[in-house]
GROMACS .gro file of C-alpha atoms in nm:
model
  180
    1UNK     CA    1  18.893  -4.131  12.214
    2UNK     CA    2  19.178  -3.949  12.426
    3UNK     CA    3  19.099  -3.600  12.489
    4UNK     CA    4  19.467  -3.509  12.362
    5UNK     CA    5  19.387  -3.629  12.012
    6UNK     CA    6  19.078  -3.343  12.069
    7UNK     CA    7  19.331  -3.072  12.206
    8UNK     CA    8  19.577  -3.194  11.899
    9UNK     CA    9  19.327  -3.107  11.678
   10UNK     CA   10  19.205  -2.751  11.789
   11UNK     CA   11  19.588  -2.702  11.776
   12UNK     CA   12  19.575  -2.821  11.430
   13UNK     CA   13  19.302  -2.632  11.301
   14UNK     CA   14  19.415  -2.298  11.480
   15UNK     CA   15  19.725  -2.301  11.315
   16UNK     CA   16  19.637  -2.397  10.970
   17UNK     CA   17  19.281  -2.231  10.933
   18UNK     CA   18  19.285  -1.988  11.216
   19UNK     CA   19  19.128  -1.909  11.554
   20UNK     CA   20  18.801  -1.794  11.420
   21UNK     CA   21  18.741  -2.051  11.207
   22UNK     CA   22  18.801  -2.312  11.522
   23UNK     CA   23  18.568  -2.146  11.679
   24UNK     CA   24  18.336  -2.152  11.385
   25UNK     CA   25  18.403  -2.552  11.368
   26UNK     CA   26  18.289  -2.576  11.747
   27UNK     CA   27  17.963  -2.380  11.740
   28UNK     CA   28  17.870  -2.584  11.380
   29UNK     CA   29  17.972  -2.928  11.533
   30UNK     CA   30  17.759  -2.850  11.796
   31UNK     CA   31  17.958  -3.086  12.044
   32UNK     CA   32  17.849  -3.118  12.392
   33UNK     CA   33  17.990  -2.872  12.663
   34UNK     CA   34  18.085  -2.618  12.393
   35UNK     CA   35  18.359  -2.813  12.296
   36UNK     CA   36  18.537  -2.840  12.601
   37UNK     CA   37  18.787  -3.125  12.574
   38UNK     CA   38  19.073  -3.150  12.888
   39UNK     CA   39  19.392  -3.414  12.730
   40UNK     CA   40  19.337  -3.619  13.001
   41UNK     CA   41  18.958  -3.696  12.950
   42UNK     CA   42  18.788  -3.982  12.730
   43UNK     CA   43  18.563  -3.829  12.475
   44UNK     CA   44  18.308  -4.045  12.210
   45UNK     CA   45  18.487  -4.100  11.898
   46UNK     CA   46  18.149  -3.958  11.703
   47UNK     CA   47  18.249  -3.598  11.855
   48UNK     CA   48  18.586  -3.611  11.667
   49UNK     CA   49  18.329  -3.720  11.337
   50UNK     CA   50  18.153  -3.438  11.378
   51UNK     CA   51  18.441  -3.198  11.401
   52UNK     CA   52  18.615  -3.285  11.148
   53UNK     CA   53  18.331  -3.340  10.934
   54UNK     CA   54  18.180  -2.988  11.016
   55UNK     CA   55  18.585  -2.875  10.938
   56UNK     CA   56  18.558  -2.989  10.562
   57UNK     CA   57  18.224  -2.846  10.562
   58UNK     CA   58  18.413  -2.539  10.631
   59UNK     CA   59  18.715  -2.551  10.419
   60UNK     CA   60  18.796  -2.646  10.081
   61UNK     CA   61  19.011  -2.946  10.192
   62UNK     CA   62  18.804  -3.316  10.136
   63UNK     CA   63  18.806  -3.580  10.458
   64UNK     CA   64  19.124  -3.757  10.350
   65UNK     CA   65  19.323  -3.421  10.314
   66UNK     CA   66  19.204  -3.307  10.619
   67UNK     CA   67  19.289  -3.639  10.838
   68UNK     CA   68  19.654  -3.691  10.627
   69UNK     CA   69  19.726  -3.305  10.679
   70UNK     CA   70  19.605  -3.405  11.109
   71UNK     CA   71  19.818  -3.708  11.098
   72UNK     CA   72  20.134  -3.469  10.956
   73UNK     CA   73  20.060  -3.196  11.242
   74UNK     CA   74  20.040  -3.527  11.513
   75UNK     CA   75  20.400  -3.641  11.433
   76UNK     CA   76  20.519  -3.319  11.512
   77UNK     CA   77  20.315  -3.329  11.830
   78UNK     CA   78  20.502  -3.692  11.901
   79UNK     CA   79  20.860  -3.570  11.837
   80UNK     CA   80  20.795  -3.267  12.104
   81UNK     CA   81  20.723  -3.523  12.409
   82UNK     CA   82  20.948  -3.749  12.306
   83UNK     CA   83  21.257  -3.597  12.085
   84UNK     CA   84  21.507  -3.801  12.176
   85UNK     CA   85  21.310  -4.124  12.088
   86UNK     CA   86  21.337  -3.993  11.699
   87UNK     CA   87  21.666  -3.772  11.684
   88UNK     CA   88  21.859  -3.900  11.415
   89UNK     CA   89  21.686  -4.230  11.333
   90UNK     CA   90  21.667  -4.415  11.034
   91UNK     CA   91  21.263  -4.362  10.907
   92UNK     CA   92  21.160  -4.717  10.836
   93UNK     CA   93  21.336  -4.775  11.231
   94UNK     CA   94  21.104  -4.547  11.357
   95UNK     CA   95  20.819  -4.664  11.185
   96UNK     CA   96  20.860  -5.000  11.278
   97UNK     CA   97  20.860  -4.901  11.649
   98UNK     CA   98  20.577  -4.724  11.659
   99UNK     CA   99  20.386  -5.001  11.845
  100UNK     CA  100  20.672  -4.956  12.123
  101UNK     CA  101  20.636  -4.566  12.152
  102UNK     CA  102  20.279  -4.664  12.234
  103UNK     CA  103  20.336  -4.880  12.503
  104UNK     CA  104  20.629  -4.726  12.647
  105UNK     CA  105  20.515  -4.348  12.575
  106UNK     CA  106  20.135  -4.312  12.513
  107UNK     CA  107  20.010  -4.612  12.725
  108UNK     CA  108  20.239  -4.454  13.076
  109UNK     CA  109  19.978  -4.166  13.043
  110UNK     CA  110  19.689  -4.304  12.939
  111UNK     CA  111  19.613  -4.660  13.020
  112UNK     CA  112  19.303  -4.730  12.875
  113UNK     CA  113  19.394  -4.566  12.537
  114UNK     CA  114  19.238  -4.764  12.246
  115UNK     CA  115  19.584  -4.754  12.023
  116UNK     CA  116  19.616  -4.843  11.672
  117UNK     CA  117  19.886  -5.144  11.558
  118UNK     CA  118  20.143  -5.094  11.283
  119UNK     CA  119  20.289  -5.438  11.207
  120UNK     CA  120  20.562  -5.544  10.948
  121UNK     CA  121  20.447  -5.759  10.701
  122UNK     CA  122  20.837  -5.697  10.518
  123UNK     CA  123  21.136  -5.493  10.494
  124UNK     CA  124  21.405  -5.396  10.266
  125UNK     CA  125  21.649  -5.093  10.241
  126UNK     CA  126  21.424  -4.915  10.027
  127UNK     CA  127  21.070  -5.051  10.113
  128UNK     CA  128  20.871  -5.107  10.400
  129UNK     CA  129  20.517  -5.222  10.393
  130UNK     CA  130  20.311  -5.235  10.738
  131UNK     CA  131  19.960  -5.344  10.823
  132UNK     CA  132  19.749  -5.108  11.033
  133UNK     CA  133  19.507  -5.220  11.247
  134UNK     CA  134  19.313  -4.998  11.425
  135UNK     CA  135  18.944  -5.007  11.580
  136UNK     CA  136  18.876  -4.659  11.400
  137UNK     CA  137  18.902  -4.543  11.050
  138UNK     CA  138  19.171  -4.334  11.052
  139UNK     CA  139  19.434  -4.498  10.794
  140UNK     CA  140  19.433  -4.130  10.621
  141UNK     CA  141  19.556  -3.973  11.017
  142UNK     CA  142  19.788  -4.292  10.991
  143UNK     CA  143  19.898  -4.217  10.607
  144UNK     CA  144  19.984  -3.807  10.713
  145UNK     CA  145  20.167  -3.947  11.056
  146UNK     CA  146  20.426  -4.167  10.828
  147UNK     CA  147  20.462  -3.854  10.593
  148UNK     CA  148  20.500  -3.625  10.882
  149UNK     CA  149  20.781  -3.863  10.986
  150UNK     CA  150  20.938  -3.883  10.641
  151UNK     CA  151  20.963  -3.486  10.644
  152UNK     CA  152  21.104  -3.488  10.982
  153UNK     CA  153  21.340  -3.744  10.927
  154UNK     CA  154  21.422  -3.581  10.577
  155UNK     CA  155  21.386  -3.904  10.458
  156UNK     CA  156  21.133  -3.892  10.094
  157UNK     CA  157  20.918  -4.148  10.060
  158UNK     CA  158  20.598  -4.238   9.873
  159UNK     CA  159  20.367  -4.385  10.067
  160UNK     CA  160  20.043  -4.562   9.928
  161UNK     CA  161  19.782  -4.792  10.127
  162UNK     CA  162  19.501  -4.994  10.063
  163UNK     CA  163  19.209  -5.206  10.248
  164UNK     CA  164  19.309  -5.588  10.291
  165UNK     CA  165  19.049  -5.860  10.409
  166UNK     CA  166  19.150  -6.122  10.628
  167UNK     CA  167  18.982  -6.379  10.804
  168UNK     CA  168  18.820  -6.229  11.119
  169UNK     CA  169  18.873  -5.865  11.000
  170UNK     CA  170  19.027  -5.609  10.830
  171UNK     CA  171  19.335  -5.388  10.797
  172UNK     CA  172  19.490  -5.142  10.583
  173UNK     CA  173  19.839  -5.228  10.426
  174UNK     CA  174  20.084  -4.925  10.406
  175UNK     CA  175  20.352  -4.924  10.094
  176UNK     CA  176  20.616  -4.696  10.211
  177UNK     CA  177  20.914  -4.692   9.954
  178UNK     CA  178  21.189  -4.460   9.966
  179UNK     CA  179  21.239  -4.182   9.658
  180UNK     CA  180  21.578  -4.051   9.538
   0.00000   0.00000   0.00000
């Protein structure tokens, strides 16, 4: 895993829990190199387990609130090194691109970057359903990105997914409908 997805997250957790309690997190996780992470660097995805895992440990908030509240903090992350890419767009056009801000954003900096897939399956004015594919578990860091979008874009939505089976693997299908 990308060492800015680490960074991202002590960001994260020092702004919604505070500085002692990342530091708390760090020393309980009991990462290697005292949880030093640089953005550049490639870290085991088990390190990011363990910090968010000792982080609910820690809080009151359960795994999927913690990665959906992550995901949230990670769109606003995205629209600060790229603004332009989401200044007044329509929400389901954004979504649907995210496989291009990958390639043509994420993948210039870090080549090797193992980066999830967000596919339309269909499309209407008011709903948009997309099938995630990704080598981690993270659909609830996916489900908080596409709400962190939906606030930014002041666009409501509701968004539910579920696990799908298909042959040779699995994905998660995202429901995103538009409210009001």
């Amino acid at each position: 895993m990308k060492g800015l997805v680490f960074t991202t997250f002590y960001d994260f957790c020092e702004q919604k829990f505070g500085e002692d309690l990342l530091e708390d997190v760090i020393e309980a996780s009991r990462v290697p190199n005292g949880g030093a992470y640089t953005s550049v660097g490639t870290y085991p995805f088990e390190e990011m387990v363990s910090l968010m895992t000792t982080t609910v440990k820690l809080t009151d908030m359960n795994m999927p609130e913690l990665m959906e509240s992550f995901g949230t903090f990670c769109f606003g992350q995205w629209v600060s090194y790229a603004p332009a890419r989401f200044a007044n767009k329509d929400l389901f056009d954004v979504l649907e691109s995210i496989d291009d801000f990958h390639e043509q954003e994420v993948r210039k900096l870090y080549p090797d970057a193992e980066l999830p897939s967000f596919k339309v399956e269909s499309r209407s004015d008011t709903r948009l359903v997309l099938a995630y594919h990704s080598c981690k578990p993270l659909a609830d860091l996916a489900c908080g990105v596409i709400k962190g979008a939906s606030v930014h874009l002041a666009s409501p939505v509701s968004v539910q997914h579920s696990p799908q089976s298909m042959p040779g693997g699995s994905y998660v299908r995202f429901e995103i409908e538009r409210v009001g």
